[in-house]
Short mmCIF file of C-alpha atoms and ligand atoms in Angstrom, two decimals:
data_model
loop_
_atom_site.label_atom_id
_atom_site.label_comp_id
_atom_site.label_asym_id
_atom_site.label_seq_id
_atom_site.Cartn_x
_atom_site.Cartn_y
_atom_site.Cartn_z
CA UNK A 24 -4.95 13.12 -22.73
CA UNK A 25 -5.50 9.57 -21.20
CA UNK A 26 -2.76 8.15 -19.05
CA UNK A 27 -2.93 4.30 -17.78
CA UNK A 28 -1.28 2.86 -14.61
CA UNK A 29 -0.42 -0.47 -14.51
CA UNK A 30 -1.79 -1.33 -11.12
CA UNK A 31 -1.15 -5.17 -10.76
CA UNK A 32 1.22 -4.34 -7.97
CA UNK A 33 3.27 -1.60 -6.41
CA UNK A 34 3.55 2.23 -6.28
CA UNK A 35 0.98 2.98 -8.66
CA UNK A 36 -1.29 5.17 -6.67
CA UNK A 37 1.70 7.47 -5.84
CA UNK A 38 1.64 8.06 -9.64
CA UNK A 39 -1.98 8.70 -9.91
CA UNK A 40 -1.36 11.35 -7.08
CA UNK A 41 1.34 12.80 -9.54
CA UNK A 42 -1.33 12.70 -12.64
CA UNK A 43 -4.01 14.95 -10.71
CA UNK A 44 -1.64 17.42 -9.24
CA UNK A 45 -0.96 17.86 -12.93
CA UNK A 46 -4.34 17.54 -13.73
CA UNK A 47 -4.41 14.58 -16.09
CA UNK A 48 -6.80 12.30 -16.85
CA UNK A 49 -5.92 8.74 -15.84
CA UNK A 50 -7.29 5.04 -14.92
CA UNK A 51 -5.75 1.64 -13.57
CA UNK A 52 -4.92 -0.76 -15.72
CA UNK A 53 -5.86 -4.49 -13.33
CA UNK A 54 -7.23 -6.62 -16.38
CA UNK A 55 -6.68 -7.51 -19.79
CA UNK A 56 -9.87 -6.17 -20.78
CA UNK A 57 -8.43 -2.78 -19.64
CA UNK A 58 -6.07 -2.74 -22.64
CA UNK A 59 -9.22 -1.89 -24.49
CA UNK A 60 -10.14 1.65 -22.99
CA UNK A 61 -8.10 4.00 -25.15
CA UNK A 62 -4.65 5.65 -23.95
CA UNK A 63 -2.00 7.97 -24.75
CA UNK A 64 0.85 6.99 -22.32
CA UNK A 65 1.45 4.10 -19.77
CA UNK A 66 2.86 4.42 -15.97
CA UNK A 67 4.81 1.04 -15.09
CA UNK A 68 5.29 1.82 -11.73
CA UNK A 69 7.68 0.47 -8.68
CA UNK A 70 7.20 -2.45 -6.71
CA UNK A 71 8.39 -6.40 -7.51
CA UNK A 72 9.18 -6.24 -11.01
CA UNK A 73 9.29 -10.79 -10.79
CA UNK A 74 5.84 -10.60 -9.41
CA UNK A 75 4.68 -7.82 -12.10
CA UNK A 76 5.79 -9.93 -14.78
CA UNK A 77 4.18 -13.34 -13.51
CA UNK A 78 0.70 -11.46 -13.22
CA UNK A 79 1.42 -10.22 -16.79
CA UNK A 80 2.37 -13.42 -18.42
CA UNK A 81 -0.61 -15.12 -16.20
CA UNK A 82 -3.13 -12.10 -17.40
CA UNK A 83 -2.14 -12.53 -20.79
CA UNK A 84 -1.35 -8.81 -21.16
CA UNK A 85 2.98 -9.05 -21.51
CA UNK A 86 2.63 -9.66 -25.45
CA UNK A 87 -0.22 -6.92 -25.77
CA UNK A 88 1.38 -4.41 -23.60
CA UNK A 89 4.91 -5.37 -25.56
CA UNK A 90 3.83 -4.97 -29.18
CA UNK A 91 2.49 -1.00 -28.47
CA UNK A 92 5.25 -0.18 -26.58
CA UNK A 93 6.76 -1.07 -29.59
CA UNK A 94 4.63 0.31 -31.97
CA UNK A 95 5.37 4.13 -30.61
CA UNK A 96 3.36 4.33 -27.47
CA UNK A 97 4.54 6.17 -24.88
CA UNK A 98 5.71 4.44 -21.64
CA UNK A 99 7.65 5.39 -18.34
CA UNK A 100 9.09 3.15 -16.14
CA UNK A 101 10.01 3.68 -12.40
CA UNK A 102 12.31 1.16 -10.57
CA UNK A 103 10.66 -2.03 -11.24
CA UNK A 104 8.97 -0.55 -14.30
CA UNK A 105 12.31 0.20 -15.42
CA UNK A 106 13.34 -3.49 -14.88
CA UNK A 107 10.32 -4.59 -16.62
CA UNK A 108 11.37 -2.06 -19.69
CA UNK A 109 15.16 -2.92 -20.11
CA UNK A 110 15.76 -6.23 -23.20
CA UNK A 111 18.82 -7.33 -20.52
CA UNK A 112 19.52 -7.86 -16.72
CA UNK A 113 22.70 -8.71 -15.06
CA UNK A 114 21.05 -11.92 -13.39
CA UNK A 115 19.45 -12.92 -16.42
CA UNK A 116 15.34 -12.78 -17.52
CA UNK A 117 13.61 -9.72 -19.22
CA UNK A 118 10.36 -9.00 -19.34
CA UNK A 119 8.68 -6.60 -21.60
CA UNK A 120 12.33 -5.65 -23.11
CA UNK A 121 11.44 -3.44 -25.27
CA UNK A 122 14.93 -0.92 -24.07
CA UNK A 123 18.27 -0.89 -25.24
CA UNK A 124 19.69 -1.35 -21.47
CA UNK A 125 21.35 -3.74 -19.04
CA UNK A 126 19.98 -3.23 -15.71
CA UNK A 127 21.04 -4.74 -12.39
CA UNK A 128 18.36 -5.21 -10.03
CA UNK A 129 18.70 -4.57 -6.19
CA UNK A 130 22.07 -3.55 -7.27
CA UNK A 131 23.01 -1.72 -4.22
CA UNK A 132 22.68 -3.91 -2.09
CA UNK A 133 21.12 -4.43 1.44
CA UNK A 134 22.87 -1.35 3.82
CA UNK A 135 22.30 0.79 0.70
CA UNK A 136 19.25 -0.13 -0.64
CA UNK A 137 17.40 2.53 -0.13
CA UNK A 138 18.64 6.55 0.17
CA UNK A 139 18.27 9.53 -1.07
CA UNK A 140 20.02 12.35 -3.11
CA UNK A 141 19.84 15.20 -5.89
CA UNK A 142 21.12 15.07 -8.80
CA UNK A 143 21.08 16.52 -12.38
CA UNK A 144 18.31 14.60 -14.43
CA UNK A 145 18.67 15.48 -18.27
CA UNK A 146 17.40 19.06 -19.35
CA UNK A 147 15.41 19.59 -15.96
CA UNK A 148 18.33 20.63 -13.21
CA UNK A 149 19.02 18.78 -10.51
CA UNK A 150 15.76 16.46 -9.27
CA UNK A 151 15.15 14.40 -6.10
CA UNK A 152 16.11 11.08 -6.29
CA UNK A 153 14.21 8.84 -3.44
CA UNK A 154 16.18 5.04 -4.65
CA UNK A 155 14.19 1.88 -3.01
CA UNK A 156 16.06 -1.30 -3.30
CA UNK A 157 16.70 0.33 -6.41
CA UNK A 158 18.32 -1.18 -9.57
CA UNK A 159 20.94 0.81 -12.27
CA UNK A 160 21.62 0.54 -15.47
CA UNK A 161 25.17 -0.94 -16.70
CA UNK A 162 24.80 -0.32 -20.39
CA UNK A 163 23.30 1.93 -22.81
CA UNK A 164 23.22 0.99 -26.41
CA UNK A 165 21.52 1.00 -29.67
CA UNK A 166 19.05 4.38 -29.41
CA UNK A 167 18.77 4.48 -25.57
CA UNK A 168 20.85 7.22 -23.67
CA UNK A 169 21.29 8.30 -20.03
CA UNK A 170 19.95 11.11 -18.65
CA UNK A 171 21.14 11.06 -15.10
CA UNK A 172 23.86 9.62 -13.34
CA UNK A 173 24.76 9.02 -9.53
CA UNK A 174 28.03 8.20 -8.46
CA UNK A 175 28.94 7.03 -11.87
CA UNK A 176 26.42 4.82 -12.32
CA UNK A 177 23.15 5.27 -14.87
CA UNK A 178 19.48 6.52 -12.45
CA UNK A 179 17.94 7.37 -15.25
CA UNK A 180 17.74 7.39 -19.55
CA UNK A 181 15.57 7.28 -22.47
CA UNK A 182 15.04 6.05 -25.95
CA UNK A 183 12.52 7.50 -28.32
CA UNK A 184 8.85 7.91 -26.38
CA UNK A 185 10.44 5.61 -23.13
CA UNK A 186 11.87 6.81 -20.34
CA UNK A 187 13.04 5.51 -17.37
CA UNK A 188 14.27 6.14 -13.84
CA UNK A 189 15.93 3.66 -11.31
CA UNK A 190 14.56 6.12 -8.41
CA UNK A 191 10.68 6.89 -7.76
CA UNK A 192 9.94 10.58 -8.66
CA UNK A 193 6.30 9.84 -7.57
CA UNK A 194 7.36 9.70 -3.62
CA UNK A 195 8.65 13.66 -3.87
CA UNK A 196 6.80 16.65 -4.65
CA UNK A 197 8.57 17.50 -7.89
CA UNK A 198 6.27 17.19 -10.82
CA UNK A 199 8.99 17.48 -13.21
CA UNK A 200 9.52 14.65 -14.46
CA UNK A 201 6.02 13.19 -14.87
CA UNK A 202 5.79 16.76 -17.15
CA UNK A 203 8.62 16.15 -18.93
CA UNK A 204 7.02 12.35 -19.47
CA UNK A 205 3.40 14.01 -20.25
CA UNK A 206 5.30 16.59 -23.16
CA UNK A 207 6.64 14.18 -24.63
CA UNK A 208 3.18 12.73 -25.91
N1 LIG B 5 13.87 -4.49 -6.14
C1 LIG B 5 12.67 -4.37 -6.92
C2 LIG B 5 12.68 -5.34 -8.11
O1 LIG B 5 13.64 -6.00 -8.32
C3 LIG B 5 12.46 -2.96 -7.41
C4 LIG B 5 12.24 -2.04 -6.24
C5 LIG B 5 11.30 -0.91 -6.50
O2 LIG B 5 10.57 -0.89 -7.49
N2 LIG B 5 11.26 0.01 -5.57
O3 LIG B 5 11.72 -5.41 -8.81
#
């Protein structure tokens, strides 16, 4: 299996570290030409989800990168990646928008931008949640659905081979969800 990390900007090297303590083949994903070398799931990691989608419009690879994600391949999104995924945001703009959710970016605000909690993710238990100027999600519709919620609002959900998560599970130690991305392929 062949994972590739978006690495215009951002966290991705914290998901690389994730990849080889499971042991999976992966490579960086800088160029359009990139796009090329053959994968089986895409990392869009964390970082400035307005500058992530400038460099991909600029590069040429938003349309690309769009039409597989629609065409079945697997993706996970982490914070900005997340952003990048969802088809609506409060404060208007989408990017790739290939998910069935609203998300609000920097949604809680300045004095709580960044913190950190457990919480039940899905079919995995409770997971550490490490949230970094994070965003949420507001809605859910059409095939996506929420996996984990904190304090009533939506951390994390997923809709047929995407998944997202608000927080960055590539800044802990747990593995579990980067398996739980990885099975699904
Ligand atoms: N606030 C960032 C954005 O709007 C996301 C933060 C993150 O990825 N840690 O893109």
């Amino acid at each position: 299996m062949e994972i590739a990390v978006l690495a215009l900007q951002g966290a991705f090297a914290e998901h690389e570290r994730m990849l080889d303590l499971l042991d999976v083949s992966h490579f960086e994903i800088r160029q359009k030409k990139d796009l090329e070398r053959h994968f089986d799931g895409l990392i869009l990691p964390g970082g400035e989800s307005t500058v992530m989608k400038k460099l991909l419009l600029e590069m040429e690879m938003l349309v690309p990168l769009r039409d597989r994600i629609v065409s079945g391949l697997p993706v996970f999104g982490t914070c900005a990646g997340l952003i990048l995924l969802a088809k609506e945001a409060e404060q208007g703009g989408h990017c790739l928008a290939t998910m069935d959710i609203r998300v609000k970016r920097n949604a809680y605000g300045r004095q709580l931008g960044s913190f950190y909690t457990e919480e039940i993710c899905g079919d995995l238990g409770r997971v550490p949640m490490t949230f970094i100027r994070a965003p949420y999600i507001t809605k859910v519709y059409g095939d996506a659905e929420a996996l984990a919620v904190v304090d009533g609002r939506i951390v994390a959900a997923r809709q047929g081979k995407q998944l997202v998560t608000a927080f960055h599970p590539e800044l802990t130690e747990d593995t579990r969800l980067h398996r739980y991305f990885l099975d699904s392929i």
